[in-house]
Tab-separated table of C-alpha atoms in Angstrom:
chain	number	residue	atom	x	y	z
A	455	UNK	CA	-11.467	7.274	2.963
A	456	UNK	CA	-11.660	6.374	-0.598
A	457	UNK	CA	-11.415	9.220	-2.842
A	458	UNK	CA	-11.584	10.240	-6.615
A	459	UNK	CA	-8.210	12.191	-6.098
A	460	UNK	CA	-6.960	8.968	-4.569
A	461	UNK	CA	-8.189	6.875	-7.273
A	462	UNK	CA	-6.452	9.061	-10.396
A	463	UNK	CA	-2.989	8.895	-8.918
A	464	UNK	CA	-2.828	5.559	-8.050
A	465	UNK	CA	-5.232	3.494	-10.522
A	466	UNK	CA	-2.881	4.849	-13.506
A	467	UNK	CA	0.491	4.179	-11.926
A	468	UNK	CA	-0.824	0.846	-10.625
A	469	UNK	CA	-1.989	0.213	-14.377
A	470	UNK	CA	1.557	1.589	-15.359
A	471	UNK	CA	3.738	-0.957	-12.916
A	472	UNK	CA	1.546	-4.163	-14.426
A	473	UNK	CA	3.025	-2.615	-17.691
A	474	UNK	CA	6.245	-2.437	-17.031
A	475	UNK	CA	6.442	-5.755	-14.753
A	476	UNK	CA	5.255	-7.632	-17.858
A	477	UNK	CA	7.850	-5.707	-20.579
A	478	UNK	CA	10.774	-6.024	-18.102
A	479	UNK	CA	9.862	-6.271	-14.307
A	480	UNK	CA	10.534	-3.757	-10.927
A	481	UNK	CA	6.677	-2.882	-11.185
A	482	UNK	CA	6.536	-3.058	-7.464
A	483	UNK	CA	9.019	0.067	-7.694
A	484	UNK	CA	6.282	2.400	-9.111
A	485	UNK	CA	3.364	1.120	-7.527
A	486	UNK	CA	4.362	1.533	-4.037
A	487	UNK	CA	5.296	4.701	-4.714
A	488	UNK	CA	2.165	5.603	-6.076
A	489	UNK	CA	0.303	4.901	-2.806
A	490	UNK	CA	2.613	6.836	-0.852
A	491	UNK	CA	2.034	9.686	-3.403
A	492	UNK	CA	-1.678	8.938	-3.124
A	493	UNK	CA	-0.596	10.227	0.886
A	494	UNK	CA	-1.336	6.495	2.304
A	495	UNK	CA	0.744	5.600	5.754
A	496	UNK	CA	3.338	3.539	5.003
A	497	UNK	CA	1.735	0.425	6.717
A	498	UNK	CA	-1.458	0.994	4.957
A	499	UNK	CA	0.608	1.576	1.428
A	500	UNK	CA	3.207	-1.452	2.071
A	501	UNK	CA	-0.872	-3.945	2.759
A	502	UNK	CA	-3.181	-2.109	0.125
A	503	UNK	CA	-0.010	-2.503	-2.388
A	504	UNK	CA	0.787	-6.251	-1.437
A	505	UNK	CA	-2.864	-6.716	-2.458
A	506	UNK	CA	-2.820	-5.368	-6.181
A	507	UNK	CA	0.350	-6.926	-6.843
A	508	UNK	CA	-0.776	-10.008	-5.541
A	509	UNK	CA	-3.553	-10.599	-8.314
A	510	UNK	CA	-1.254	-9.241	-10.998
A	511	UNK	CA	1.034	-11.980	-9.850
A	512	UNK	CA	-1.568	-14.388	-9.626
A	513	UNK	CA	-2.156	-13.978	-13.567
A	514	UNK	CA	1.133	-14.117	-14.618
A	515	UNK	CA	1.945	-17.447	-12.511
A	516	UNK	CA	-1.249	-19.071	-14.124
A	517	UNK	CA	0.362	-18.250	-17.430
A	518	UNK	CA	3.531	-19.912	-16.823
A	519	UNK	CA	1.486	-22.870	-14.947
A	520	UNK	CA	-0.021	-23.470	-17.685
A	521	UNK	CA	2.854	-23.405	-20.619
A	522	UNK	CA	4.867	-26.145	-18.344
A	523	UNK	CA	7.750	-23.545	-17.151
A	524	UNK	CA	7.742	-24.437	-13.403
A	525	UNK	CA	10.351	-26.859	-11.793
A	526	UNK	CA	8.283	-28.321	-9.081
A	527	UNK	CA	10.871	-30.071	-7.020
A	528	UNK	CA	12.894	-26.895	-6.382
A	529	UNK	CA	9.547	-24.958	-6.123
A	530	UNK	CA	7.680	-26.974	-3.302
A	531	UNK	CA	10.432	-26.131	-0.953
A	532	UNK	CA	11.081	-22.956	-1.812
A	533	UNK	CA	7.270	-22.205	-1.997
A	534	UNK	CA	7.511	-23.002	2.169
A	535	UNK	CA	11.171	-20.996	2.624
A	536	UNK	CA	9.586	-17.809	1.499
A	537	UNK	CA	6.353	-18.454	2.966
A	538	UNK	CA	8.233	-18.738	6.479
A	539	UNK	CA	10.446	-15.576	5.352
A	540	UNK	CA	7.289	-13.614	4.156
A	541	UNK	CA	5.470	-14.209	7.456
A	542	UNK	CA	8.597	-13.194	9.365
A	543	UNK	CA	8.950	-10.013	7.531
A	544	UNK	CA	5.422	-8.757	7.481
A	545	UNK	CA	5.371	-9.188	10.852
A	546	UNK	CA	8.352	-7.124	11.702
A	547	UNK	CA	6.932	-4.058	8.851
A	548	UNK	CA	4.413	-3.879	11.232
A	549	UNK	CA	6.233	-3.033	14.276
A	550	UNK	CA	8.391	-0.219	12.829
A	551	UNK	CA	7.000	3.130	13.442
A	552	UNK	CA	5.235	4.365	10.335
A	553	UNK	CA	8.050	8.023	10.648
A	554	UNK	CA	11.397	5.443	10.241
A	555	UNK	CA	9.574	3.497	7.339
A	556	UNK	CA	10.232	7.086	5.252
A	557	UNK	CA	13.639	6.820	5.968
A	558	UNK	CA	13.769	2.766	4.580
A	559	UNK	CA	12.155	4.598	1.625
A	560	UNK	CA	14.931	6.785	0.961
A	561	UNK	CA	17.651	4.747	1.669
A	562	UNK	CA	16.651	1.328	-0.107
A	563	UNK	CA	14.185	2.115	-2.923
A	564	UNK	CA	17.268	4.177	-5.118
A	565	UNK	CA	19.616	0.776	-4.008
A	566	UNK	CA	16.950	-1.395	-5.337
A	567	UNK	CA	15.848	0.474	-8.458
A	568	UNK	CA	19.842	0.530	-9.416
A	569	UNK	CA	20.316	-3.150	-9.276
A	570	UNK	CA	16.960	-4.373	-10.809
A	571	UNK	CA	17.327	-1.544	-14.030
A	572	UNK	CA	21.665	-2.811	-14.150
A	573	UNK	CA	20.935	-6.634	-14.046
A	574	UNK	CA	21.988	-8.742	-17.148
A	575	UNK	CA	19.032	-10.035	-18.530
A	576	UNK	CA	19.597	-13.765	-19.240
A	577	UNK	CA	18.761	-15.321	-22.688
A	578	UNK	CA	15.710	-17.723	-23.497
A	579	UNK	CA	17.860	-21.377	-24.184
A	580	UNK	CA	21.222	-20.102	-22.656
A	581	UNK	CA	21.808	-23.223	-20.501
A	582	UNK	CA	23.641	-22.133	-17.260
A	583	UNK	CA	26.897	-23.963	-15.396
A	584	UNK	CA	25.988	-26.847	-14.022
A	585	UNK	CA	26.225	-27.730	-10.205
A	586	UNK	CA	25.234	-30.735	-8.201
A	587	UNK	CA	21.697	-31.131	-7.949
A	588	UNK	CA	21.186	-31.225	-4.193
A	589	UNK	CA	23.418	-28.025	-3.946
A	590	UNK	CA	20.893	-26.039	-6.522
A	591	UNK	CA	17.977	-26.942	-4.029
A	592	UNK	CA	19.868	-25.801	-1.065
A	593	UNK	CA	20.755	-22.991	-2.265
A	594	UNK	CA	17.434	-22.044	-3.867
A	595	UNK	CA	15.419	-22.450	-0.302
A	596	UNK	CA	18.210	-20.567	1.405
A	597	UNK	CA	17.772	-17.361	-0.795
A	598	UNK	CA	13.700	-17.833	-1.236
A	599	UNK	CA	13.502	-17.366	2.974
A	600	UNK	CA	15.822	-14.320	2.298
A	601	UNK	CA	13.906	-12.563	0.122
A	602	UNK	CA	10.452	-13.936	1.204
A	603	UNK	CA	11.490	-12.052	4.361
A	604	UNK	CA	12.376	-8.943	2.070
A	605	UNK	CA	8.703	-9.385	0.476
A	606	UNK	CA	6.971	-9.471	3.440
A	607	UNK	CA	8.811	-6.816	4.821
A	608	UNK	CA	8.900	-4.519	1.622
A	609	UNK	CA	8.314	-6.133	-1.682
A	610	UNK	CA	9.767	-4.096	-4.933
A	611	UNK	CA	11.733	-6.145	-7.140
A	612	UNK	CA	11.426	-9.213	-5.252
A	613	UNK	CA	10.440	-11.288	-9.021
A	614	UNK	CA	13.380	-9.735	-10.300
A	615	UNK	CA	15.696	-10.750	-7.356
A	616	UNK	CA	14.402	-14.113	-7.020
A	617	UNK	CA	14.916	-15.119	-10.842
A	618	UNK	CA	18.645	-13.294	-10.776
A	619	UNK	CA	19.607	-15.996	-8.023
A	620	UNK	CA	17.948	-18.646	-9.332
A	621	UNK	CA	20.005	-18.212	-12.549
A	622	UNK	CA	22.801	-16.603	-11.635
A	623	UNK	CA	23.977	-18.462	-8.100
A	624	UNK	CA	21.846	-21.625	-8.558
A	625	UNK	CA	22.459	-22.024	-12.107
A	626	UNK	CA	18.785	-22.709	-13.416
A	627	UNK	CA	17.910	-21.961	-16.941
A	628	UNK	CA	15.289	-19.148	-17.795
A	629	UNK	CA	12.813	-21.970	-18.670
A	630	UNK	CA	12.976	-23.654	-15.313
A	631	UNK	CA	13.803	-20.481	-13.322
A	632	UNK	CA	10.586	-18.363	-14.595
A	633	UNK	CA	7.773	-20.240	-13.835
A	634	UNK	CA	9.398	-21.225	-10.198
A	635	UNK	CA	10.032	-17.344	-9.755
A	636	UNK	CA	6.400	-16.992	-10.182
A	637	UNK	CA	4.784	-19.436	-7.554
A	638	UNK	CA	7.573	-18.678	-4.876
A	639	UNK	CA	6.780	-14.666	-5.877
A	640	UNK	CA	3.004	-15.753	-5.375
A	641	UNK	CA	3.571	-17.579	-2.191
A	642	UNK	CA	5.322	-14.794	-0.227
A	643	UNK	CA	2.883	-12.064	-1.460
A	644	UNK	CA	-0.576	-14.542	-0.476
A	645	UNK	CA	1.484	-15.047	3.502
A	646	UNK	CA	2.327	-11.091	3.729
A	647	UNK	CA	-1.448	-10.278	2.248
A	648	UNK	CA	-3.155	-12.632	4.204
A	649	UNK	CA	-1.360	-11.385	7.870
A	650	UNK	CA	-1.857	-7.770	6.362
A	651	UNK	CA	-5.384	-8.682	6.072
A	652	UNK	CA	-5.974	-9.794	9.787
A	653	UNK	CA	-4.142	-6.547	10.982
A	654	UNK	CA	-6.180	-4.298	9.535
A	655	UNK	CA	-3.908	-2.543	7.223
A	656	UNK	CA	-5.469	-3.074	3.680
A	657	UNK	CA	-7.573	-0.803	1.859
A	658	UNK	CA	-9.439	-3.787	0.867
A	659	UNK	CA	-11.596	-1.801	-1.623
A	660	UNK	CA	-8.861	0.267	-3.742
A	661	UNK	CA	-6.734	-2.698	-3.547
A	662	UNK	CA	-9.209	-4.891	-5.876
A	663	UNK	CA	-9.833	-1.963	-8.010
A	664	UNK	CA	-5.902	-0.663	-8.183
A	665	UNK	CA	-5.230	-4.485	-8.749
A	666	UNK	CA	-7.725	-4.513	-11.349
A	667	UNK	CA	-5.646	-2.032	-13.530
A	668	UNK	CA	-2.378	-3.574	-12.561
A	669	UNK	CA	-4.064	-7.012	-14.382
A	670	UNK	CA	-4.931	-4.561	-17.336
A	671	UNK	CA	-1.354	-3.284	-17.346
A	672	UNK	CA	-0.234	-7.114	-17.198
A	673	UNK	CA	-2.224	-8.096	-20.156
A	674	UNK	CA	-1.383	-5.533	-22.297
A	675	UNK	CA	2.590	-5.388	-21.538
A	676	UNK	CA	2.800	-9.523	-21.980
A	677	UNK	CA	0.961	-9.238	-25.437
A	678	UNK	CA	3.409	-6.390	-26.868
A	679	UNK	CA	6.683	-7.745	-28.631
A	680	UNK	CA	8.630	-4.931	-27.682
A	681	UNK	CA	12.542	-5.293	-27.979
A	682	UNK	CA	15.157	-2.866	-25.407
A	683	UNK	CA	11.934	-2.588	-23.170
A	684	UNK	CA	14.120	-0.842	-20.700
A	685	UNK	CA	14.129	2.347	-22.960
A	686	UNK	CA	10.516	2.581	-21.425
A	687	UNK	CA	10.972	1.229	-17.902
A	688	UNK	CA	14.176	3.614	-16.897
A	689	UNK	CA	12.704	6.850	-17.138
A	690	UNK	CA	9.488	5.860	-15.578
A	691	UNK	CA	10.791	4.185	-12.950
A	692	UNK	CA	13.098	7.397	-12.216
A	693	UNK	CA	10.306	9.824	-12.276
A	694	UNK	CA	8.192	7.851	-10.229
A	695	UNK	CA	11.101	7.601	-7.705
A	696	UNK	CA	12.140	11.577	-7.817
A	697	UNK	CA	8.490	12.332	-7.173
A	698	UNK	CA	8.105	10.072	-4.330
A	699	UNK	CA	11.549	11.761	-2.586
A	700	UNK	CA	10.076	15.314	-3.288
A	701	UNK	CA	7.054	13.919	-1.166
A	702	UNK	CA	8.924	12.569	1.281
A	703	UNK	CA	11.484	15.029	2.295
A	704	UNK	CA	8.503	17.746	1.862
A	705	UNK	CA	6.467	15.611	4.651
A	706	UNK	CA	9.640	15.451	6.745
A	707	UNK	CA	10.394	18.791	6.363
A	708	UNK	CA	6.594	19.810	7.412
């Protein structure tokens, strides 16, 4: 049941992740959290979340749609990699009992926080070393079913992963990385929502209004100019993490 309690913890963290995703990305590792906090089940946090995120994401990729940064013959295929990967994953989310999904909490969400706040950001322009085109695509499918599966099956810092391997192992430059990042992001979290969806497991109404505020939190983060964004990101992302273990281990412990 819907609740005003509900609604204060998670409409301002949701709000806060749209923020942060558009100064530096890893939204999706406070506003999971803040459904758990909220005292969702896991399945139920994992849907309701996939839904919020999924219309912040769908304003950012009509941004970068519409300023030209997509590379649409890598994207098309890896659109259908992590749409096959996203389906795969959301399926098996679903058939893990909602007790072990605590423990996937604790043991992933500190991994995943370290290596999306650690990554080397890359530069606007810096052109990348070059490989053989068909190699590039190869590799760029291969890695969007990987984390498509990831998505599908948990979801924080997917963006972030996606554009460090675009970049970094398939050598694309930011320019034609971002905008692909976005539609293959986009993909996955539409397959996940939608099978989410026909389970059962979304909280259809707080999802539209928490994704309301994580659009709000998107708008306002892209339109700030704000250099070492990080400063901001680290020690929200931390709390938001040391709160959601206190929670945890307390329910465990109960």
């Amino acid at each position: 049941m819907l609740t005003l309690k509900t609604l204060l913890i998670i409409c301002p963290l949701v709000f806060l992740a749209g923020f942060v995703d558009a100064i530096a990305g890893g939204g999706g590792l406070i506003s999971l959290p803040a459904y758990l906090l909220a005292g969702l089940p896991p399945h139920a946090a994992i849907a309701t979340n996939k839904m919020s995120s999924t219309i912040g994401t769908c304003a950012s990729t009509a941004r970068y749609l519409k300023n030209g940064f997509v590379d649409w013959q890598a994207a098309v295929p890896c659109m259908v990699m992590a749409i096959l990967g996203a389906n795969l994953g959301a399926r098996l989310i679903l058939l893990i009992p909602q007790q072990y999904i605590q423990y996937l909490l604790l043991g992933t969400l500190p991994v995943i926080a370290f290596v999306v706040l650690k990554r080397k950001p890359v530069r606007p322009g810096e052109q990348p070393d070059v490989i053989p085109r068909g190699r590039q695509l190869v590799l760029a499918g291969a890695f969007s079913l990987v984390i498509g599966l990831y998505d599908g099956l948990y979801g924080p810092g997917t963006g972030t992963f996606l554009l460090m391997v675009y970049t970094g192992l398939c050598k694309m430059s930011l320019e034609r990385a971002s905008g692909t990042v976005k539609l293959v992001n986009l993909s996955s979290n539409v397959t996940s929502l939608v099978l989410f969806l026909v389970k059962g497991q979304v909280l259809v109404l707080l999802g539209v209004i928490s994704g309301g505020f994580c659009l709000l939190g998107h708008f306002i983060g892209s339109g700030m100019m704000m250099k070492n964004g990080s400063k901001i990101v680290r020690p929200v992302i931390i709390v938001v993490l040391v709160l959601l273990f206190i929670k945890v281990i307390s329910d465990m412990a109960g």
